[in-house]
PDB file of C-alpha atoms and ligand atoms in Angstrom:
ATOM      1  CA  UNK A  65       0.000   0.000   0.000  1.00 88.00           C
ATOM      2  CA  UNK A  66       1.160   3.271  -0.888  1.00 93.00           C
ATOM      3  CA  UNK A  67       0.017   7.033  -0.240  1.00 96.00           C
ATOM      4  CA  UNK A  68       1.625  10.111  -1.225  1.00 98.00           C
ATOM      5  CA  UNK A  69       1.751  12.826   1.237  1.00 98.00           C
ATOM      6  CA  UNK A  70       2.138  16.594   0.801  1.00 98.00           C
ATOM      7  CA  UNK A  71       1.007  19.505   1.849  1.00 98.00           C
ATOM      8  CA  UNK A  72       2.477  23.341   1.691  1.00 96.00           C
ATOM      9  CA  UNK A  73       5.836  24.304   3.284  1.00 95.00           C
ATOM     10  CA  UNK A  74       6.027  24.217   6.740  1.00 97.00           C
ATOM     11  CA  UNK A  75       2.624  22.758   6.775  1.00 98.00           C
ATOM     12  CA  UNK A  76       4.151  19.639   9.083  1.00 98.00           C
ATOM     13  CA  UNK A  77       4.789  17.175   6.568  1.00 98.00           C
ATOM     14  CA  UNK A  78       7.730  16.024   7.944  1.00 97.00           C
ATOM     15  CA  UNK A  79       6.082  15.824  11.552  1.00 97.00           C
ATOM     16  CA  UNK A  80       2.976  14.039  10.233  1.00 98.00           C
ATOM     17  CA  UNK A  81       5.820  11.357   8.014  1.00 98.00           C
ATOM     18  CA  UNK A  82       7.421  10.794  10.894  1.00 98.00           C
ATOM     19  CA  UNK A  83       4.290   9.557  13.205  1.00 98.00           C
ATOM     20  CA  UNK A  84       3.456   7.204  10.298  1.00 98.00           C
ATOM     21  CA  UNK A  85       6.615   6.073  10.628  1.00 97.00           C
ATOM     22  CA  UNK A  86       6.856   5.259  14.262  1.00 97.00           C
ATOM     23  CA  UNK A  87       3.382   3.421  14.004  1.00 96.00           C
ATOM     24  CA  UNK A  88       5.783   1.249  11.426  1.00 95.00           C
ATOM     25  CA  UNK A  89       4.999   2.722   8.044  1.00 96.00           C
ATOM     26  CA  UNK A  90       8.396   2.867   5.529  1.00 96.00           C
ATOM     27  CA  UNK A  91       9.125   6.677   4.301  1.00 97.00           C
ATOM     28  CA  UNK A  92      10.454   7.597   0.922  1.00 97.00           C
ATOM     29  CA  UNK A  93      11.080  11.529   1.059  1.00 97.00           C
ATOM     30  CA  UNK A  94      11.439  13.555  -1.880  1.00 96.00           C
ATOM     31  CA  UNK A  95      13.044  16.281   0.142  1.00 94.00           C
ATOM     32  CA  UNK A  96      15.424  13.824   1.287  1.00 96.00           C
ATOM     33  CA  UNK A  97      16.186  12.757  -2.998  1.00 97.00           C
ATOM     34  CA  UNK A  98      16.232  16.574  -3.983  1.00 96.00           C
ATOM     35  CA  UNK A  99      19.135  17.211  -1.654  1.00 97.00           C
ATOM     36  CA  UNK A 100      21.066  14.306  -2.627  1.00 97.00           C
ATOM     37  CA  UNK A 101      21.276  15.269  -6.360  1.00 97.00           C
ATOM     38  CA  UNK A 102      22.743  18.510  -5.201  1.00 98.00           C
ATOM     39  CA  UNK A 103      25.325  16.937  -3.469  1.00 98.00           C
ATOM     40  CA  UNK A 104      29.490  18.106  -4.830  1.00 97.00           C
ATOM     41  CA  UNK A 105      30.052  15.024  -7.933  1.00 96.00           C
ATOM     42  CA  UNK A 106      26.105  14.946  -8.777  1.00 96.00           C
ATOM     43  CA  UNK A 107      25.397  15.678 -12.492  1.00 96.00           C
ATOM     44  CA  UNK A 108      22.126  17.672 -11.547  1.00 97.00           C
ATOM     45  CA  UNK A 109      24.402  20.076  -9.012  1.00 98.00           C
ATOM     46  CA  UNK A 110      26.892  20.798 -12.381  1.00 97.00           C
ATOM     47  CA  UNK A 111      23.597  21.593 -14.646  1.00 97.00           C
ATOM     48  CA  UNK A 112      22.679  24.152 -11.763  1.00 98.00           C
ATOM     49  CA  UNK A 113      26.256  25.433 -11.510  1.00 98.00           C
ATOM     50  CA  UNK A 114      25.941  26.120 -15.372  1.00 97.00           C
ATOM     51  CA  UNK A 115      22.743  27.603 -15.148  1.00 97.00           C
ATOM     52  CA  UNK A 116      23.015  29.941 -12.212  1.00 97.00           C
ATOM     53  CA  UNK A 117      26.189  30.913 -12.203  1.00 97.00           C
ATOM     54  CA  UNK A 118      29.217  29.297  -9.379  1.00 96.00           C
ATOM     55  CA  UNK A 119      27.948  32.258  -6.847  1.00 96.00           C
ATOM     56  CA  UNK A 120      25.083  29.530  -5.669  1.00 98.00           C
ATOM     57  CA  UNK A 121      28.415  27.845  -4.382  1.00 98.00           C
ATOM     58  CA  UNK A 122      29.687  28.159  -0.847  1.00 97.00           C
ATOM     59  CA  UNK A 123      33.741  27.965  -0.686  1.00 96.00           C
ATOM     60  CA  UNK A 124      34.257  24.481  -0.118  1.00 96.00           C
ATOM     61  CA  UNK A 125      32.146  23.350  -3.022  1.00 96.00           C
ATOM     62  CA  UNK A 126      28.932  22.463  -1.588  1.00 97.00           C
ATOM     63  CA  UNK A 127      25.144  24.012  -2.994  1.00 98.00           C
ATOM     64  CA  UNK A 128      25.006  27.276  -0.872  1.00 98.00           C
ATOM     65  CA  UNK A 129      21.259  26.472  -0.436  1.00 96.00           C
ATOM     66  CA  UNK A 130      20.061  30.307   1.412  1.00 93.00           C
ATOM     67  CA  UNK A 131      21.541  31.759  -1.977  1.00 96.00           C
ATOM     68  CA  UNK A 132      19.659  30.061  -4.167  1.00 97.00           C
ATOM     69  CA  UNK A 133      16.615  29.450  -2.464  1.00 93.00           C
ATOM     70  CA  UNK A 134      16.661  33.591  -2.842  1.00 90.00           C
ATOM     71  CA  UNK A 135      17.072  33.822  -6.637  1.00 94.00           C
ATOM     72  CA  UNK A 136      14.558  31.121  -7.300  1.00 94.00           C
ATOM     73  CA  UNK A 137      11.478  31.850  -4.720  1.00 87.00           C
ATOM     74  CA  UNK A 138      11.429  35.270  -6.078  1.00 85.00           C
ATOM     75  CA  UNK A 139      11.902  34.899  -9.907  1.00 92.00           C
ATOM     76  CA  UNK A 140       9.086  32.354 -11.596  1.00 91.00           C
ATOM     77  CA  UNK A 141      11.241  31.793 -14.216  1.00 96.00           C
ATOM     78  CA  UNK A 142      14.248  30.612 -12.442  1.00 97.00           C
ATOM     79  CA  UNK A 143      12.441  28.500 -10.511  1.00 93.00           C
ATOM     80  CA  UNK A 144      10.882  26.870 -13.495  1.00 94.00           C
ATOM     81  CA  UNK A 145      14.584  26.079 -14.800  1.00 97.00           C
ATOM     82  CA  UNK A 146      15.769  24.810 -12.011  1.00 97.00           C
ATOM     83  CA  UNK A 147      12.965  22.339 -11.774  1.00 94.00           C
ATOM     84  CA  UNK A 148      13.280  21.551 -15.121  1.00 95.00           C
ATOM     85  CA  UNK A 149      16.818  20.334 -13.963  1.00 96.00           C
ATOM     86  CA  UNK A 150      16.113  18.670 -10.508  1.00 96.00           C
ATOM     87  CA  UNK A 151      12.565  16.864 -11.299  1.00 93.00           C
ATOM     88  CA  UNK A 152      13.230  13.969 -13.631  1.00 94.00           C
ATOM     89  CA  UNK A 153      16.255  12.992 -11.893  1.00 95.00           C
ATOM     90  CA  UNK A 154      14.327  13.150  -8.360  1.00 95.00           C
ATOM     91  CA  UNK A 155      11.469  11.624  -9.923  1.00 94.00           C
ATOM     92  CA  UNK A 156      13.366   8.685 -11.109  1.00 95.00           C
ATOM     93  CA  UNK A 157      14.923   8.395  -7.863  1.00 95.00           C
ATOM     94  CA  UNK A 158      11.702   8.104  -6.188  1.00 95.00           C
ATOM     95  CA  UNK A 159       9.761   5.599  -8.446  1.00 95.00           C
ATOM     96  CA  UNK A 160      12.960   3.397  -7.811  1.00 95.00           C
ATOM     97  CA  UNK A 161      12.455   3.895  -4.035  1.00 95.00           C
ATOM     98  CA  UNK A 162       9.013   2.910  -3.725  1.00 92.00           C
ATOM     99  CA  UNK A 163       8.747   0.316  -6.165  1.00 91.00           C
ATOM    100  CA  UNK A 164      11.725  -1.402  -4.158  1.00 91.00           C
ATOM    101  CA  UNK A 165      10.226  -1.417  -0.951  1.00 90.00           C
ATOM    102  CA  UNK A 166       6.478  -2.687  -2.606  1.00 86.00           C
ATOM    103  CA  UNK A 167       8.411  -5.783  -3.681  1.00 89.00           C
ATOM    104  CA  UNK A 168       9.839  -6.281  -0.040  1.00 89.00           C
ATOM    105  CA  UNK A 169       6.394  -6.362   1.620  1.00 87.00           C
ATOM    106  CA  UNK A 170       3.160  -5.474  -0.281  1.00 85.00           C
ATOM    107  CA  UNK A 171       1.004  -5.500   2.792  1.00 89.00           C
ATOM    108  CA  UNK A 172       3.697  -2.622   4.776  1.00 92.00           C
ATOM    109  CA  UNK A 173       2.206   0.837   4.392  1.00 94.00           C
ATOM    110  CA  UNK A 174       4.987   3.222   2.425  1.00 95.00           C
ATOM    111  CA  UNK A 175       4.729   6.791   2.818  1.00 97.00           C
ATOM    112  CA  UNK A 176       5.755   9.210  -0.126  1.00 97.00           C
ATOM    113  CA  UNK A 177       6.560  12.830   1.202  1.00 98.00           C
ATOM    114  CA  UNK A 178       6.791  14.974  -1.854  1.00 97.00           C
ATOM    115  CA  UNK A 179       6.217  18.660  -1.157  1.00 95.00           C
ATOM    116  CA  UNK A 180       5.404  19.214  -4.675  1.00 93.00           C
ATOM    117  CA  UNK A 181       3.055  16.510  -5.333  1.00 96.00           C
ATOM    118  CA  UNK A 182       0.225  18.068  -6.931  1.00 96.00           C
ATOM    119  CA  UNK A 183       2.605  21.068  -8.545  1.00 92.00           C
ATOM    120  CA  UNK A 184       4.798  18.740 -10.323  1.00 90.00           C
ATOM    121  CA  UNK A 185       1.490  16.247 -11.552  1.00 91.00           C
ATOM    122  CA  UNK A 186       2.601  13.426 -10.115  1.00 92.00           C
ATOM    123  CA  UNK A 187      -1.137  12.187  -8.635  1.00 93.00           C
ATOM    124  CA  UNK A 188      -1.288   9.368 -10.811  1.00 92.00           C
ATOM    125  CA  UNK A 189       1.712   7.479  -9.312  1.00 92.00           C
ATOM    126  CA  UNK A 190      -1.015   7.005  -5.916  1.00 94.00           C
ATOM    127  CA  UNK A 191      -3.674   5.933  -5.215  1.00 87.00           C
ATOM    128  CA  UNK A 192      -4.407   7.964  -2.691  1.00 96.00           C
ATOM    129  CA  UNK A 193      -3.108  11.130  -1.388  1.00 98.00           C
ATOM    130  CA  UNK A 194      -2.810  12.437   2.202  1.00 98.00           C
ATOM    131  CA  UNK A 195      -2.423  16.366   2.484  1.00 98.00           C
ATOM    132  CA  UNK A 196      -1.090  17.704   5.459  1.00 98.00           C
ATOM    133  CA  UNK A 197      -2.915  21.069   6.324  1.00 98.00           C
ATOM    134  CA  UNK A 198      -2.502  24.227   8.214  1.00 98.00           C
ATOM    135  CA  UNK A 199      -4.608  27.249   7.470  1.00 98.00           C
ATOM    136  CA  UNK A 200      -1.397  29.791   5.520  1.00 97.00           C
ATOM    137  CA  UNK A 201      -1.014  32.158   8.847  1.00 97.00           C
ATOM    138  CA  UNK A 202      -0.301  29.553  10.480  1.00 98.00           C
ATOM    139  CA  UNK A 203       2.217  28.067   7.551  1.00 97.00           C
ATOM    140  CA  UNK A 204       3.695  31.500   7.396  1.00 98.00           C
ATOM    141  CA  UNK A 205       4.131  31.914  11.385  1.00 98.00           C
ATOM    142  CA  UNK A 206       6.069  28.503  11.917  1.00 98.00           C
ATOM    143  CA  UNK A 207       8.210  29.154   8.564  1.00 97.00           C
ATOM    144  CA  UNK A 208       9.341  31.970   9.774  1.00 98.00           C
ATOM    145  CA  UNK A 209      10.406  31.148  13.110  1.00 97.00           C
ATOM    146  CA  UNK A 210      11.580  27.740  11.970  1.00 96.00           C
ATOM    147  CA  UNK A 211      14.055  29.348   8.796  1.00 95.00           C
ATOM    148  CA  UNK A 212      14.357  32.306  10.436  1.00 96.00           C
ATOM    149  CA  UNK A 213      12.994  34.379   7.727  1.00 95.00           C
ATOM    150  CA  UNK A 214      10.669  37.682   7.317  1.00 96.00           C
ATOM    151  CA  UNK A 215       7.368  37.969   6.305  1.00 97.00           C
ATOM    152  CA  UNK A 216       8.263  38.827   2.989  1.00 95.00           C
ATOM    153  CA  UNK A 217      10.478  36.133   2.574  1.00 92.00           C
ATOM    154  CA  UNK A 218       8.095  33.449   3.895  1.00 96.00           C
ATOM    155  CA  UNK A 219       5.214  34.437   1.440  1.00 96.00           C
ATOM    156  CA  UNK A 220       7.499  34.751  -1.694  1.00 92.00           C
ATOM    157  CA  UNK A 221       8.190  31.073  -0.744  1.00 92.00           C
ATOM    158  CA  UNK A 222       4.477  30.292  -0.077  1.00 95.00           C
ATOM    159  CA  UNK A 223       3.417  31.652  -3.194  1.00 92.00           C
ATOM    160  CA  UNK A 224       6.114  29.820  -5.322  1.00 86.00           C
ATOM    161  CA  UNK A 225       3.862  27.079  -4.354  1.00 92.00           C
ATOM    162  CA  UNK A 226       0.153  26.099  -5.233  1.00 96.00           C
ATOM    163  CA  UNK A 227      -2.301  27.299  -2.633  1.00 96.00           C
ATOM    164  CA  UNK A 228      -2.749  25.363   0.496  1.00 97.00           C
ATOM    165  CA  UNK A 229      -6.713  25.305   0.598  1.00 97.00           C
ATOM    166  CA  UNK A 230      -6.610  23.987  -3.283  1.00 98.00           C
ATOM    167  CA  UNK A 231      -4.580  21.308  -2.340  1.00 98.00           C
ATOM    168  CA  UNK A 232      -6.746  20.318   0.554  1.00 98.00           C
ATOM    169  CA  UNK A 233      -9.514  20.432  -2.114  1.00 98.00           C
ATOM    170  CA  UNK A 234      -7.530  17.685  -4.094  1.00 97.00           C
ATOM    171  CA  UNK A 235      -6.772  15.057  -0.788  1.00 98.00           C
ATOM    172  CA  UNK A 236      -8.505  12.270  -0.621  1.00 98.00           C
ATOM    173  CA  UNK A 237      -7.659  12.184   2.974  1.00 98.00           C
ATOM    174  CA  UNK A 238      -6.805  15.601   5.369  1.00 98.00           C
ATOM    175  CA  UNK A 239      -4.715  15.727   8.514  1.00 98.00           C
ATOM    176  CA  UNK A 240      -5.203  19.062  10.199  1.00 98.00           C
ATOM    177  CA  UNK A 241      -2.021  19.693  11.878  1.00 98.00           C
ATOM    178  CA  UNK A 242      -2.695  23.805  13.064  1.00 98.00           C
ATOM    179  CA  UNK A 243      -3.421  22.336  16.725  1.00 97.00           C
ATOM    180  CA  UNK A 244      -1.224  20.677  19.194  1.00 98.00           C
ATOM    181  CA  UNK A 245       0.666  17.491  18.124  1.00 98.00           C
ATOM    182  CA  UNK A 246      -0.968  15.380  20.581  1.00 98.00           C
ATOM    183  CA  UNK A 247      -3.921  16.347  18.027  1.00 98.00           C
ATOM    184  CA  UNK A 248      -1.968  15.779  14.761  1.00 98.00           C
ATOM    185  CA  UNK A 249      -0.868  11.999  16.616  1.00 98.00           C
ATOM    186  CA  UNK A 250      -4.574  10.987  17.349  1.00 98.00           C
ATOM    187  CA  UNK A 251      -5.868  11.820  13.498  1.00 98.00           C
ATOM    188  CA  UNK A 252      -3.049   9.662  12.339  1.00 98.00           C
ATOM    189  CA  UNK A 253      -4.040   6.962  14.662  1.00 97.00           C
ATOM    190  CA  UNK A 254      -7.293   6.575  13.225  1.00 97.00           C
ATOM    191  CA  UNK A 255      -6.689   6.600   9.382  1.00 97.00           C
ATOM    192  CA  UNK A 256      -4.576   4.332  10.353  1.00 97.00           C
ATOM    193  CA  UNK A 257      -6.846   1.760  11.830  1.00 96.00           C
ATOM    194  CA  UNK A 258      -9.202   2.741   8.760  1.00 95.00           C
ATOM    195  CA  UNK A 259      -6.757   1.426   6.263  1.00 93.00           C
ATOM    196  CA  UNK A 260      -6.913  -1.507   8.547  1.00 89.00           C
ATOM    197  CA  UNK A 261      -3.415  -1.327   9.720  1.00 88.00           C
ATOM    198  CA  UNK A 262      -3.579  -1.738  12.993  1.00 76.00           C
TER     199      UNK A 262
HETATM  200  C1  LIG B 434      16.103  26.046  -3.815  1.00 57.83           C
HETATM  201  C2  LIG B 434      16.721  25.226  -2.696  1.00 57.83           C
HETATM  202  C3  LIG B 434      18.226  25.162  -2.834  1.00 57.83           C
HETATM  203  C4  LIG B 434      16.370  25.936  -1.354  1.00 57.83           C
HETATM  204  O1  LIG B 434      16.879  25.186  -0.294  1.00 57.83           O
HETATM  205  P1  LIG B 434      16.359  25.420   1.224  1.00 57.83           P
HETATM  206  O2  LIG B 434      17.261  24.607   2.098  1.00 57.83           O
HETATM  207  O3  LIG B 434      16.261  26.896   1.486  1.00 57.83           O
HETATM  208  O4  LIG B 434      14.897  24.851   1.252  1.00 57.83           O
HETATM  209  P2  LIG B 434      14.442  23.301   1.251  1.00 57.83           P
HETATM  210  O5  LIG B 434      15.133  22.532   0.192  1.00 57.83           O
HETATM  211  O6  LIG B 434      14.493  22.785   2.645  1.00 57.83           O
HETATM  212  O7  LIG B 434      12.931  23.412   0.794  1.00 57.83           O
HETATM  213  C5  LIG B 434      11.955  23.854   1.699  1.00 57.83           C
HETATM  214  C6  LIG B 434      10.624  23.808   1.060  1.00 57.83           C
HETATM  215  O8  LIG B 434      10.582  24.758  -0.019  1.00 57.83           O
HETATM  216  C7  LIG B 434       9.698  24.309  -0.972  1.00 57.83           C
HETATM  217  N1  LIG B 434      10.391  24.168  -2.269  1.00 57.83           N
HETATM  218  C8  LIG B 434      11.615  23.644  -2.526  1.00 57.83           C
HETATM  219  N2  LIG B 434      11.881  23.620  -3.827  1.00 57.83           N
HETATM  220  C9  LIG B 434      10.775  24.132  -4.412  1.00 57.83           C
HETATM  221  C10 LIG B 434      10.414  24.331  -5.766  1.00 57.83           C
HETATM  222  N3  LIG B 434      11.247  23.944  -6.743  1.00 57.83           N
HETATM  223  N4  LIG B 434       9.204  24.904  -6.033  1.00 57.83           N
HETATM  224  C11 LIG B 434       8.347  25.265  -5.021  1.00 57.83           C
HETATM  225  N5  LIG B 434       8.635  25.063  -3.721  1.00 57.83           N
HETATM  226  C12 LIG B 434       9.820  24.506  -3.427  1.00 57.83           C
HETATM  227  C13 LIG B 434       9.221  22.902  -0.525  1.00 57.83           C
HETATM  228  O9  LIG B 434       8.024  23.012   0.180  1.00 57.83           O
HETATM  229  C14 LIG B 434      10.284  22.463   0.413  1.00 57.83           C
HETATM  230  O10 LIG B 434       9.846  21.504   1.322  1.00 57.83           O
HETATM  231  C15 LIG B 434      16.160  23.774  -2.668  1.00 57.83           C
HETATM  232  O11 LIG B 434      14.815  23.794  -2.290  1.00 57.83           O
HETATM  233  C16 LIG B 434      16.292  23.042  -3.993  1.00 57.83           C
HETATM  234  O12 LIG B 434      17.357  22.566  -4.354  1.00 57.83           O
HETATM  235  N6  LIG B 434      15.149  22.926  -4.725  1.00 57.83           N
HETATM  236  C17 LIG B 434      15.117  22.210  -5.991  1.00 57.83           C
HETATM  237  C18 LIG B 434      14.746  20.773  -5.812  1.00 57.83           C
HETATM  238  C19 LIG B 434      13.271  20.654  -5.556  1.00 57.83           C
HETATM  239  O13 LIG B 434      12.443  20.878  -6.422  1.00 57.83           O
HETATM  240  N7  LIG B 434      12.907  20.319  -4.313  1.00 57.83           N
HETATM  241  C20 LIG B 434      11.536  20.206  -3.936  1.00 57.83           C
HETATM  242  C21 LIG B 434      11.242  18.893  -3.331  1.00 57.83           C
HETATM  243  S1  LIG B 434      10.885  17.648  -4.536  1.00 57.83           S
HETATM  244  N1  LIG B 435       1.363  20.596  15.520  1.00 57.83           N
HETATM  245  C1  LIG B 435       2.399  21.452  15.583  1.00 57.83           C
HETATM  246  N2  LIG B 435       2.417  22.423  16.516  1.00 57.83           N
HETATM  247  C2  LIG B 435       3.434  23.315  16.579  1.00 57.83           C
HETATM  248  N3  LIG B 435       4.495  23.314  15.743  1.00 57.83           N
HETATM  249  C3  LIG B 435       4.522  22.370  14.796  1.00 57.83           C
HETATM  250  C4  LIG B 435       3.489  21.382  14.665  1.00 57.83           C
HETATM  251  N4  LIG B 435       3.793  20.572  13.613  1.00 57.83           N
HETATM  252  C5  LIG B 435       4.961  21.016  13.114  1.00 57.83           C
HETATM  253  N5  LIG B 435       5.407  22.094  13.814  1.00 57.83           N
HETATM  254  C6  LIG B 435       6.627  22.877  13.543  1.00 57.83           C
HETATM  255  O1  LIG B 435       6.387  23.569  12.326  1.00 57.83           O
HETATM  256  C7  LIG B 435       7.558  23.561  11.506  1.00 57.83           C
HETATM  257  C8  LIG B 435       7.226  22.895  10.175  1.00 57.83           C
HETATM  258  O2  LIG B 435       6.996  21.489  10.359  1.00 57.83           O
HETATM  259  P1  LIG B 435       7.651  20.422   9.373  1.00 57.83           P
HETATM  260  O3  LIG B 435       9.103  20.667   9.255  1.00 57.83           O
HETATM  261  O4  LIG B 435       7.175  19.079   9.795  1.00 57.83           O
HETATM  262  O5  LIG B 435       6.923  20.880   8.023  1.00 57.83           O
HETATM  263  P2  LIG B 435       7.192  20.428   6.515  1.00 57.83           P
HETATM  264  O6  LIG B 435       5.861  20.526   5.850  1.00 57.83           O
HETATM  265  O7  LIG B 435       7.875  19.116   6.489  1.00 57.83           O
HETATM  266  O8  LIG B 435       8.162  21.575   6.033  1.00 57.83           O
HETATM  267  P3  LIG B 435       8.880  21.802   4.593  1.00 57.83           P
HETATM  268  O9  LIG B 435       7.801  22.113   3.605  1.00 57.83           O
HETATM  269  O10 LIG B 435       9.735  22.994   4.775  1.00 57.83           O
HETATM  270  O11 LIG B 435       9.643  20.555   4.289  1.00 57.83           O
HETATM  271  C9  LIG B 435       8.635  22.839  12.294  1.00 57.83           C
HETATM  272  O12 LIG B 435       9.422  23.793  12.940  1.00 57.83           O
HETATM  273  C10 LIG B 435       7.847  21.999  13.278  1.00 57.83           C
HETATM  274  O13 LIG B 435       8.566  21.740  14.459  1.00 57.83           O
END
């Protein structure tokens, strides 16, 4: 069995991923796959080097990712070229991923955390797809705090992305996670005991 999960940015997926997996679902995480092709040697890193110039590099070779996080989240364009570089090789890299751990054990829940599910069109790889929700204030309050950035900052980020109510519009299951976690840990407990997990 396999769901995709996403949400918006700082909207908990990585909270929500993580209770699935301590109930003993497997995680494949796209954010996880998107910083391992910018890794110093990877082919996708070079492509971004060549497109963006070798100021998005820090000193010692590795992606300076503050520096271009800020040329991309404000400039549409950019940020459509550098997906165009980074999603088929992530893509690919997922697929492998999940299809692997199928063949190990079929009846095993996997989780797929891919921020930009729904953005990227990637729906039909699931069946079903969880969104992880927070009402945008509250996206925008715990980005900031948690990147350390300004207002401004946080909602050039959030609107690089599709809107958080559409996706919610698009799940065919919702865990709200604006409350406490205690509350975010008891909605995961029942879905899963309604996909019969338990
Ligand atoms: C631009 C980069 C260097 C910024 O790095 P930074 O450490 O500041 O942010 P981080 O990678 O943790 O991303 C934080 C969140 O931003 C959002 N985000 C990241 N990339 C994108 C994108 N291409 N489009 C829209 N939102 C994005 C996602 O919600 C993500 O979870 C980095 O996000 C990157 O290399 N992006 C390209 C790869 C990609 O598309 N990743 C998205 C996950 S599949
Ligand atoms: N229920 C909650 N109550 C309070 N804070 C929370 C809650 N859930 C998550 N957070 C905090 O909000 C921030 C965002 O959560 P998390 O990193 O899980 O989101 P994400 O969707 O994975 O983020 P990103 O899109 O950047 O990958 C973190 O600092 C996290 O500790």
């Amino acid at each position: 069995m396999i769901i995709g999960l996403t949400g918006g940015i700082a909207s908990g997926k990585s909270t929500v991923s993580a209770l699935f997996v301590s109930k003993g679902a497997r995680l494949v995480d796209a954010d996880v796959i998107a910083r391992e092709v910018m890794l110093p040697g990877h082919e996708v890193l070079a492509a971004a080097v060549k497109q963006f110039g070798s100021e998005i590099l820090s000193p010692d070779g590795t992606l300076n990712r503050g520096k271009l996080g800020d040329i991309v989240f404000q400039d549409p364009a950019a940020l459509q070229a550098l997906n165009n570089l980074t999603h088929p090789a992530i893509r690919r890299e997922i697929k492998e991923r999940m299809n692997s751990m199928e063949e190990e054990d079929p009846k095993k829940l996997t989780i797929v955390d891919i921020p930009l599910l729904f953005e990227s069109g990637l729906e039909n790889m699931f069946h079903e797809i969880l969104v992880v929700y927070v009402p945008r204030e509250v996206q925008i309050a715990r980005l900031m705090e948690r990147n350390g950035l300004s207002l401004e900052q946080a909602e050039a980020r959030l609107n690089a992305q599709m809107d958080i109510e559409a996706k919610r519009n698009k799940a065919d299951y919702i865990i709200d996670n604006s409350g406490e976690l205690a509350h975010t840990e008891q909605q995961v407990a029942v879905l899963w005991d309604r996909l019969g997990l338990s």
